[in-house]
mmCIF file of C-alpha atoms in Angstrom:
data_model
loop_
_atom_site.group_PDB
_atom_site.id
_atom_site.type_symbol
_atom_site.label_atom_id
_atom_site.label_comp_id
_atom_site.label_asym_id
_atom_site.label_seq_id
_atom_site.Cartn_x
_atom_site.Cartn_y
_atom_site.Cartn_z
ATOM 1 C CA UNK A 674 4.971 17.195 -15.351
ATOM 2 C CA UNK A 675 8.061 15.456 -16.644
ATOM 3 C CA UNK A 676 11.064 15.324 -14.379
ATOM 4 C CA UNK A 677 14.420 16.974 -15.167
ATOM 5 C CA UNK A 678 15.954 13.548 -15.695
ATOM 6 C CA UNK A 679 13.270 12.566 -18.189
ATOM 7 C CA UNK A 680 13.695 15.906 -20.015
ATOM 8 C CA UNK A 681 17.471 15.408 -20.247
ATOM 9 C CA UNK A 682 17.053 11.922 -21.687
ATOM 10 C CA UNK A 683 14.756 13.196 -24.408
ATOM 11 C CA UNK A 684 17.171 16.004 -25.318
ATOM 12 C CA UNK A 685 20.089 13.568 -25.368
ATOM 13 C CA UNK A 686 18.837 11.971 -28.576
ATOM 14 C CA UNK A 687 18.888 15.273 -30.456
ATOM 15 C CA UNK A 688 21.914 17.101 -29.136
ATOM 16 C CA UNK A 689 25.451 16.378 -27.902
ATOM 17 C CA UNK A 690 27.060 18.079 -24.926
ATOM 18 C CA UNK A 691 30.063 20.260 -25.843
ATOM 19 C CA UNK A 692 33.243 20.393 -23.801
ATOM 20 C CA UNK A 693 32.247 23.682 -22.133
ATOM 21 C CA UNK A 694 28.953 22.173 -20.939
ATOM 22 C CA UNK A 695 26.752 23.609 -23.689
ATOM 23 C CA UNK A 696 24.486 21.576 -25.894
ATOM 24 C CA UNK A 697 25.675 21.418 -29.469
ATOM 25 C CA UNK A 698 23.256 20.781 -32.288
ATOM 26 C CA UNK A 699 23.918 17.694 -34.379
ATOM 27 C CA UNK A 700 24.666 18.474 -38.013
ATOM 28 C CA UNK A 701 22.196 16.985 -40.416
ATOM 29 C CA UNK A 702 23.493 14.242 -42.674
ATOM 30 C CA UNK A 703 23.165 14.563 -46.412
ATOM 31 C CA UNK A 704 21.973 10.962 -46.612
ATOM 32 C CA UNK A 705 18.370 10.368 -45.464
ATOM 33 C CA UNK A 706 17.737 8.021 -42.556
ATOM 34 C CA UNK A 707 16.796 4.522 -43.542
ATOM 35 C CA UNK A 708 13.378 3.192 -42.555
ATOM 36 C CA UNK A 709 14.989 0.805 -40.067
ATOM 37 C CA UNK A 710 17.015 3.501 -38.299
ATOM 38 C CA UNK A 711 13.942 5.764 -38.163
ATOM 39 C CA UNK A 712 11.958 3.014 -36.447
ATOM 40 C CA UNK A 713 14.766 2.503 -33.916
ATOM 41 C CA UNK A 714 14.822 6.226 -33.126
ATOM 42 C CA UNK A 715 11.052 6.455 -32.747
ATOM 43 C CA UNK A 716 10.955 3.491 -30.368
ATOM 44 C CA UNK A 717 13.027 5.286 -27.710
ATOM 45 C CA UNK A 718 10.422 6.705 -25.312
ATOM 46 C CA UNK A 719 11.521 8.417 -22.109
ATOM 47 C CA UNK A 720 9.831 7.238 -18.917
ATOM 48 C CA UNK A 721 9.779 8.670 -15.415
ATOM 49 C CA UNK A 722 10.642 6.090 -12.716
ATOM 50 C CA UNK A 723 8.328 7.935 -10.344
ATOM 51 C CA UNK A 724 5.363 7.080 -12.574
ATOM 52 C CA UNK A 725 6.241 3.395 -12.244
ATOM 53 C CA UNK A 726 6.519 3.753 -8.465
ATOM 54 C CA UNK A 727 3.084 5.396 -8.355
ATOM 55 C CA UNK A 728 1.607 2.558 -10.418
ATOM 56 C CA UNK A 729 3.102 -0.020 -8.039
ATOM 57 C CA UNK A 730 1.723 1.859 -5.025
ATOM 58 C CA UNK A 731 -1.740 2.141 -6.566
ATOM 59 C CA UNK A 732 -1.897 -1.651 -6.833
ATOM 60 C CA UNK A 733 -1.703 -1.909 -3.028
ATOM 61 C CA UNK A 734 -4.307 0.802 -2.356
ATOM 62 C CA UNK A 735 -8.080 0.225 -2.269
ATOM 63 C CA UNK A 736 -10.445 1.824 -4.753
ATOM 64 C CA UNK A 737 -12.143 3.794 -1.974
ATOM 65 C CA UNK A 738 -10.505 5.670 0.874
ATOM 66 C CA UNK A 739 -11.637 5.246 4.484
ATOM 67 C CA UNK A 740 -13.458 8.566 4.305
ATOM 68 C CA UNK A 741 -15.354 7.523 1.187
ATOM 69 C CA UNK A 742 -16.392 4.191 2.709
ATOM 70 C CA UNK A 743 -17.754 5.882 5.844
ATOM 71 C CA UNK A 744 -19.580 8.515 3.793
ATOM 72 C CA UNK A 745 -21.027 5.817 1.539
ATOM 73 C CA UNK A 746 -22.426 3.958 4.551
ATOM 74 C CA UNK A 747 -24.113 7.166 5.715
ATOM 75 C CA UNK A 748 -25.719 8.085 2.381
ATOM 76 C CA UNK A 749 -29.296 7.078 1.639
ATOM 77 C CA UNK A 750 -29.081 4.988 -1.543
ATOM 78 C CA UNK A 751 -31.920 6.599 -3.524
ATOM 79 C CA UNK A 752 -32.182 10.006 -1.867
ATOM 80 C CA UNK A 753 -28.416 10.577 -1.977
ATOM 81 C CA UNK A 754 -27.902 12.643 1.169
ATOM 82 C CA UNK A 755 -26.854 12.179 4.790
ATOM 83 C CA UNK A 756 -29.151 12.515 7.771
ATOM 84 C CA UNK A 757 -29.586 16.177 8.700
ATOM 85 C CA UNK A 758 -29.295 15.227 12.386
ATOM 86 C CA UNK A 759 -25.870 13.607 12.139
ATOM 87 C CA UNK A 760 -23.438 15.915 13.941
ATOM 88 C CA UNK A 761 -20.645 13.365 14.311
ATOM 89 C CA UNK A 762 -19.695 12.403 10.790
ATOM 90 C CA UNK A 763 -17.796 15.601 9.940
ATOM 91 C CA UNK A 764 -15.438 15.247 12.907
ATOM 92 C CA UNK A 765 -15.008 11.528 12.264
ATOM 93 C CA UNK A 766 -14.094 12.087 8.614
ATOM 94 C CA UNK A 767 -11.176 14.313 9.672
ATOM 95 C CA UNK A 768 -9.888 11.484 11.832
ATOM 96 C CA UNK A 769 -10.225 9.117 8.871
ATOM 97 C CA UNK A 770 -8.005 11.439 6.826
ATOM 98 C CA UNK A 771 -5.181 10.994 9.348
ATOM 99 C CA UNK A 772 -5.652 7.213 9.417
ATOM 100 C CA UNK A 773 -5.629 7.044 5.611
ATOM 101 C CA UNK A 774 -2.398 9.054 5.445
ATOM 102 C CA UNK A 775 -0.861 6.697 8.006
ATOM 103 C CA UNK A 776 -1.975 3.638 6.014
ATOM 104 C CA UNK A 777 -0.330 5.187 2.939
ATOM 105 C CA UNK A 778 2.915 5.754 4.880
ATOM 106 C CA UNK A 779 2.798 9.547 4.548
ATOM 107 C CA UNK A 780 2.671 10.475 8.247
ATOM 108 C CA UNK A 781 3.897 8.898 11.474
ATOM 109 C CA UNK A 782 4.367 9.652 15.147
ATOM 110 C CA UNK A 783 7.466 11.692 15.934
ATOM 111 C CA UNK A 784 10.101 9.162 16.969
ATOM 112 C CA UNK A 785 10.727 10.324 20.514
ATOM 113 C CA UNK A 786 11.260 7.776 23.319
ATOM 114 C CA UNK A 787 9.582 10.174 25.743
ATOM 115 C CA UNK A 788 6.328 10.210 23.754
ATOM 116 C CA UNK A 789 5.031 7.203 25.689
ATOM 117 C CA UNK A 790 4.713 9.410 28.758
ATOM 118 C CA UNK A 791 1.783 11.131 27.074
ATOM 119 C CA UNK A 792 -1.673 9.857 26.068
ATOM 120 C CA UNK A 793 -1.922 8.592 22.479
ATOM 121 C CA UNK A 794 -4.004 11.521 21.257
ATOM 122 C CA UNK A 795 -1.465 14.024 22.655
ATOM 123 C CA UNK A 796 1.583 12.618 20.855
ATOM 124 C CA UNK A 797 3.074 14.666 18.028
ATOM 125 C CA UNK A 798 2.892 13.565 14.401
ATOM 126 C CA UNK A 799 4.968 14.507 11.354
ATOM 127 C CA UNK A 800 5.048 13.979 7.604
ATOM 128 C CA UNK A 801 7.535 11.286 6.560
ATOM 129 C CA UNK A 802 6.846 11.565 2.828
ATOM 130 C CA UNK A 803 5.595 14.510 0.785
ATOM 131 C CA UNK A 804 4.738 12.354 -2.232
ATOM 132 C CA UNK A 805 1.183 13.157 -3.276
ATOM 133 C CA UNK A 806 -1.454 10.437 -3.148
ATOM 134 C CA UNK A 807 -3.678 11.605 -5.994
ATOM 135 C CA UNK A 808 -6.603 12.085 -3.576
ATOM 136 C CA UNK A 809 -7.366 15.815 -3.259
ATOM 137 C CA UNK A 810 -8.333 15.882 0.428
ATOM 138 C CA UNK A 811 -5.443 13.661 1.478
ATOM 139 C CA UNK A 812 -2.959 15.790 -0.435
ATOM 140 C CA UNK A 813 -4.354 19.007 1.039
ATOM 141 C CA UNK A 814 -3.993 17.633 4.571
ATOM 142 C CA UNK A 815 -0.524 16.248 3.822
ATOM 143 C CA UNK A 816 0.681 19.630 2.554
ATOM 144 C CA UNK A 817 -0.557 21.325 5.729
ATOM 145 C CA UNK A 818 1.158 18.815 8.005
ATOM 146 C CA UNK A 819 4.444 18.836 6.081
ATOM 147 C CA UNK A 820 4.612 22.644 5.781
ATOM 148 C CA UNK A 821 3.813 23.404 9.427
ATOM 149 C CA UNK A 822 6.910 24.047 11.518
ATOM 150 C CA UNK A 823 5.088 23.602 14.825
ATOM 151 C CA UNK A 824 4.606 19.955 15.772
ATOM 152 C CA UNK A 825 1.025 19.136 16.730
ATOM 153 C CA UNK A 826 -0.722 16.057 18.078
ATOM 154 C CA UNK A 827 -3.351 13.774 16.559
ATOM 155 C CA UNK A 828 -6.088 15.371 18.647
ATOM 156 C CA UNK A 829 -4.978 18.881 17.700
ATOM 157 C CA UNK A 830 -4.942 18.113 13.982
ATOM 158 C CA UNK A 831 -8.434 16.595 14.049
ATOM 159 C CA UNK A 832 -9.725 19.648 15.928
ATOM 160 C CA UNK A 833 -8.019 22.104 13.575
ATOM 161 C CA UNK A 834 -9.182 20.355 10.401
ATOM 162 C CA UNK A 835 -12.716 20.358 11.852
ATOM 163 C CA UNK A 836 -12.558 24.076 12.666
ATOM 164 C CA UNK A 837 -12.771 23.341 16.400
ATOM 165 C CA UNK A 838 -10.429 26.100 17.572
ATOM 166 C CA UNK A 839 -10.588 29.557 19.113
ATOM 167 C CA UNK A 840 -7.141 30.438 17.767
ATOM 168 C CA UNK A 841 -7.757 32.778 14.826
ATOM 169 C CA UNK A 842 -4.171 32.220 13.662
ATOM 170 C CA UNK A 843 -4.976 28.553 12.997
ATOM 171 C CA UNK A 844 -8.412 28.893 11.462
ATOM 172 C CA UNK A 845 -6.818 28.365 8.036
ATOM 173 C CA UNK A 846 -6.173 24.714 8.895
ATOM 174 C CA UNK A 847 -9.875 23.904 8.600
ATOM 175 C CA UNK A 848 -10.731 21.553 5.733
ATOM 176 C CA UNK A 849 -13.949 22.877 4.235
ATOM 177 C CA UNK A 850 -16.812 21.094 2.460
ATOM 178 C CA UNK A 851 -15.292 17.690 3.168
ATOM 179 C CA UNK A 852 -18.533 15.735 2.729
ATOM 180 C CA UNK A 853 -19.404 17.423 -0.557
ATOM 181 C CA UNK A 854 -15.880 16.977 -1.922
ATOM 182 C CA UNK A 855 -15.865 13.304 -0.966
ATOM 183 C CA UNK A 856 -19.223 12.832 -2.675
ATOM 184 C CA UNK A 857 -17.904 14.468 -5.848
ATOM 185 C CA UNK A 858 -14.889 12.166 -5.693
ATOM 186 C CA UNK A 859 -17.242 9.182 -5.576
ATOM 187 C CA UNK A 860 -19.080 10.625 -8.578
ATOM 188 C CA UNK A 861 -15.768 10.733 -10.460
ATOM 189 C CA UNK A 862 -15.170 7.090 -9.516
ATOM 190 C CA UNK A 863 -18.564 6.105 -10.894
ATOM 191 C CA UNK A 864 -20.055 5.124 -7.530
ATOM 192 C CA UNK A 865 -22.491 8.049 -7.171
ATOM 193 C CA UNK A 866 -24.244 10.472 -9.503
ATOM 194 C CA UNK A 867 -25.276 14.089 -8.944
ATOM 195 C CA UNK A 868 -28.880 15.290 -8.893
ATOM 196 C CA UNK A 869 -30.688 18.426 -7.722
ATOM 197 C CA UNK A 870 -33.470 18.089 -5.157
ATOM 198 C CA UNK A 871 -35.819 20.733 -3.853
ATOM 199 C CA UNK A 872 -36.171 20.959 -0.077
ATOM 200 C CA UNK A 873 -39.077 23.389 0.342
ATOM 201 C CA UNK A 874 -37.177 26.688 0.321
ATOM 202 C CA UNK A 875 -33.856 25.707 -1.250
ATOM 203 C CA UNK A 876 -32.295 23.399 -3.811
ATOM 204 C CA UNK A 877 -29.533 21.007 -2.799
ATOM 205 C CA UNK A 878 -27.185 18.753 -4.723
ATOM 206 C CA UNK A 879 -27.721 15.098 -3.833
ATOM 207 C CA UNK A 880 -25.677 12.051 -4.751
ATOM 208 C CA UNK A 881 -27.688 8.813 -5.136
ATOM 209 C CA UNK A 882 -25.818 5.524 -5.436
ATOM 210 C CA UNK A 883 -25.154 4.451 -9.034
ATOM 211 C CA UNK A 884 -22.877 1.441 -8.545
ATOM 212 C CA UNK A 885 -24.678 -0.494 -5.809
ATOM 213 C CA UNK A 886 -22.114 -3.321 -5.981
ATOM 214 C CA UNK A 887 -19.441 -1.063 -4.481
ATOM 215 C CA UNK A 888 -21.587 -0.144 -1.495
ATOM 216 C CA UNK A 889 -22.734 -3.741 -1.063
ATOM 217 C CA UNK A 890 -19.083 -4.824 -0.835
ATOM 218 C CA UNK A 891 -18.430 -2.291 1.953
ATOM 219 C CA UNK A 892 -21.571 -3.387 3.815
ATOM 220 C CA UNK A 893 -20.694 -7.067 3.411
ATOM 221 C CA UNK A 894 -17.166 -6.508 4.706
ATOM 222 C CA UNK A 895 -18.476 -4.632 7.746
ATOM 223 C CA UNK A 896 -21.082 -7.286 8.553
ATOM 224 C CA UNK A 897 -18.630 -10.172 8.078
ATOM 225 C CA UNK A 898 -16.216 -8.549 10.527
ATOM 226 C CA UNK A 899 -18.846 -7.791 13.156
ATOM 227 C CA UNK A 900 -20.904 -10.983 13.236
ATOM 228 C CA UNK A 901 -17.887 -13.281 13.376
ATOM 229 C CA UNK A 902 -17.860 -15.394 16.542
ATOM 230 C CA UNK A 903 -14.067 -15.253 16.819
ATOM 231 C CA UNK A 904 -12.436 -13.155 19.489
ATOM 232 C CA UNK A 905 -10.715 -10.018 18.338
ATOM 233 C CA UNK A 906 -10.765 -9.651 14.580
ATOM 234 C CA UNK A 907 -9.436 -12.665 12.727
ATOM 235 C CA UNK A 908 -8.761 -11.929 9.047
ATOM 236 C CA UNK A 909 -11.005 -13.609 6.520
ATOM 237 C CA UNK A 910 -9.577 -15.645 3.650
ATOM 238 C CA UNK A 911 -10.248 -12.742 1.284
ATOM 239 C CA UNK A 912 -8.316 -10.367 3.526
ATOM 240 C CA UNK A 913 -5.371 -12.763 3.799
ATOM 241 C CA UNK A 914 -5.121 -13.060 0.013
ATOM 242 C CA UNK A 915 -5.832 -9.400 -0.718
ATOM 243 C CA UNK A 916 -3.112 -7.347 -2.457
ATOM 244 C CA UNK A 917 -4.338 -4.297 -0.531
ATOM 245 C CA UNK A 918 -1.897 -3.161 2.141
ATOM 246 C CA UNK A 919 -3.310 -3.336 5.710
ATOM 247 C CA UNK A 920 -6.595 -4.762 4.373
ATOM 248 C CA UNK A 921 -7.714 -6.284 7.672
ATOM 249 C CA UNK A 922 -6.679 -3.289 9.745
ATOM 250 C CA UNK A 923 -8.421 -0.995 7.269
ATOM 251 C CA UNK A 924 -11.652 -2.926 7.787
ATOM 252 C CA UNK A 925 -11.348 -2.579 11.564
ATOM 253 C CA UNK A 926 -10.719 1.160 11.192
ATOM 254 C CA UNK A 927 -13.695 1.486 8.838
ATOM 255 C CA UNK A 928 -16.240 -0.184 11.138
ATOM 256 C CA UNK A 929 -14.958 1.739 14.173
ATOM 257 C CA UNK A 930 -15.129 5.037 12.277
ATOM 258 C CA UNK A 931 -18.627 4.195 11.005
ATOM 259 C CA UNK A 932 -19.670 3.524 14.604
ATOM 260 C CA UNK A 933 -18.216 6.846 15.766
ATOM 261 C CA UNK A 934 -19.941 8.640 12.870
ATOM 262 C CA UNK A 935 -23.341 7.109 13.731
ATOM 263 C CA UNK A 936 -23.686 5.452 10.307
ATOM 264 C CA UNK A 937 -22.862 1.841 11.178
ATOM 265 C CA UNK A 938 -26.513 1.021 11.822
ATOM 266 C CA UNK A 939 -27.208 1.585 8.120
ATOM 267 C CA UNK A 940 -24.946 -1.364 7.304
ATOM 268 C CA UNK A 941 -26.628 -3.578 9.898
ATOM 269 C CA UNK A 942 -30.251 -2.789 9.080
ATOM 270 C CA UNK A 943 -30.813 -6.112 7.280
ATOM 271 C CA UNK A 944 -29.686 -8.170 10.284
ATOM 272 C CA UNK A 945 -32.138 -9.399 12.888
ATOM 273 C CA UNK A 946 -32.195 -7.871 16.369
ATOM 274 C CA UNK A 947 -29.938 -10.491 17.932
ATOM 275 C CA UNK A 948 -27.321 -10.167 15.197
ATOM 276 C CA UNK A 949 -27.352 -6.378 15.437
ATOM 277 C CA UNK A 950 -26.764 -6.544 19.171
ATOM 278 C CA UNK A 951 -23.862 -8.917 18.607
ATOM 279 C CA UNK A 952 -22.428 -6.573 15.957
ATOM 280 C CA UNK A 953 -22.568 -3.538 18.240
ATOM 281 C CA UNK A 954 -20.937 -5.475 21.060
ATOM 282 C CA UNK A 955 -18.214 -6.575 18.648
ATOM 283 C CA UNK A 956 -17.459 -3.071 17.393
ATOM 284 C CA UNK A 957 -17.165 -1.824 20.976
ATOM 285 C CA UNK A 958 -14.726 -4.662 21.621
ATOM 286 C CA UNK A 959 -12.709 -3.758 18.527
ATOM 287 C CA UNK A 960 -12.675 -0.093 19.461
ATOM 288 C CA UNK A 961 -11.303 -1.009 22.864
ATOM 289 C CA UNK A 962 -8.654 -3.357 21.431
ATOM 290 C CA UNK A 963 -7.406 -1.009 18.715
ATOM 291 C CA UNK A 964 -7.551 2.326 20.566
ATOM 292 C CA UNK A 965 -4.336 1.532 22.425
ATOM 293 C CA UNK A 966 -0.874 0.717 21.157
ATOM 294 C CA UNK A 967 0.471 -1.903 20.881
ATOM 295 C CA UNK A 968 -2.928 -3.218 19.832
ATOM 296 C CA UNK A 969 -4.574 -5.477 22.406
ATOM 297 C CA UNK A 970 -5.535 -7.862 19.603
ATOM 298 C CA UNK A 971 -2.787 -9.886 17.914
ATOM 299 C CA UNK A 972 -4.849 -10.492 14.776
ATOM 300 C CA UNK A 973 -3.119 -7.692 12.823
ATOM 301 C CA UNK A 974 0.451 -8.212 14.021
ATOM 302 C CA UNK A 975 1.649 -9.647 10.686
ATOM 303 C CA UNK A 976 0.370 -6.572 8.809
ATOM 304 C CA UNK A 977 2.196 -3.934 10.838
ATOM 305 C CA UNK A 978 5.749 -5.252 11.092
ATOM 306 C CA UNK A 979 8.129 -2.278 10.841
ATOM 307 C CA UNK A 980 5.277 0.263 10.754
ATOM 308 C CA UNK A 981 4.835 0.956 14.453
ATOM 309 C CA UNK A 982 4.993 4.757 14.201
ATOM 310 C CA UNK A 983 2.336 4.807 11.457
ATOM 311 C CA UNK A 984 0.010 2.354 13.197
ATOM 312 C CA UNK A 985 0.333 4.320 16.417
ATOM 313 C CA UNK A 986 -1.515 7.122 14.620
ATOM 314 C CA UNK A 987 -4.359 4.733 13.759
ATOM 315 C CA UNK A 988 -4.622 3.759 17.428
ATOM 316 C CA UNK A 989 -4.533 7.433 18.462
ATOM 317 C CA UNK A 990 -7.396 8.378 16.118
ATOM 318 C CA UNK A 991 -9.518 5.474 17.363
ATOM 319 C CA UNK A 992 -8.681 6.592 20.901
ATOM 320 C CA UNK A 993 -10.096 10.028 20.057
ATOM 321 C CA UNK A 994 -13.247 8.340 18.731
ATOM 322 C CA UNK A 995 -13.784 6.575 22.069
ATOM 323 C CA UNK A 996 -14.043 9.972 23.742
ATOM 324 C CA UNK A 997 -16.745 11.340 21.464
ATOM 325 C CA UNK A 998 -19.939 12.168 23.354
ATOM 326 C CA UNK A 999 -22.144 9.937 21.207
ATOM 327 C CA UNK A 1000 -20.183 6.817 22.141
ATOM 328 C CA UNK A 1001 -19.757 7.417 25.866
#
């Protein structure tokens, strides 16, 4: 939808403002416009500065969101569905939504000096920008957070979006069909396709992998991070040169979320036993380092300058993941 400013600029070429504020119509000239003047008129195209800002922002955002990367790791490539016994991924995906909004500078911790008296997961968050991201789930969550008068914490928002509440007044905060909507988003991006499979007594939509290169890149990034012998998480050369904002920290968040969602093993299945053990030890180390704020690791300090309140949310979500029953 064009902005008011853009609409005014387009009208300005065809009408002049009168002294009383009205728009007067320009009288037609008896002489026809020359070809040159017609070309000059046609070349004036109104543009919305917000569109340019969105284009600039998109250049610093990855093709896939955190939620999509975690879901992709959990999907069986050919069968196109998640394990029926995975009870953790739904809750983890809600946490990934908050981290993704923080990475996109849409939400942050409430700037209150007294917040440090409380555990990370109990600190209140707020929307700092209502600009839509273009991702349906992210925008739905952002609208809920920005329109809610009552301040709520990271832990509360993850619970509410997961439907983990006895308060009937807040049941409307639940985000429904998150996995299916993420899969359809990946279909739109050309990563998955949709098929129908029969499971004895019912039919179910499945989403096999179409673009295997995209999933292989996610798997490679996870493995490279976890089998590195360096302490903490030192950025690779690709991460240092990447135009993506928070690229290294995003990778850390992705592997930790995959671990919490019980899908990380799918990325490590091609490693030998010793390498897998090293990878699991490394992800536990990363989860410990990045589930507190300031981060225990200094590897990401250059990425987060001036973004403390946003990155505090990332640490809070990872802190929630450490308390999930499957990890303890």
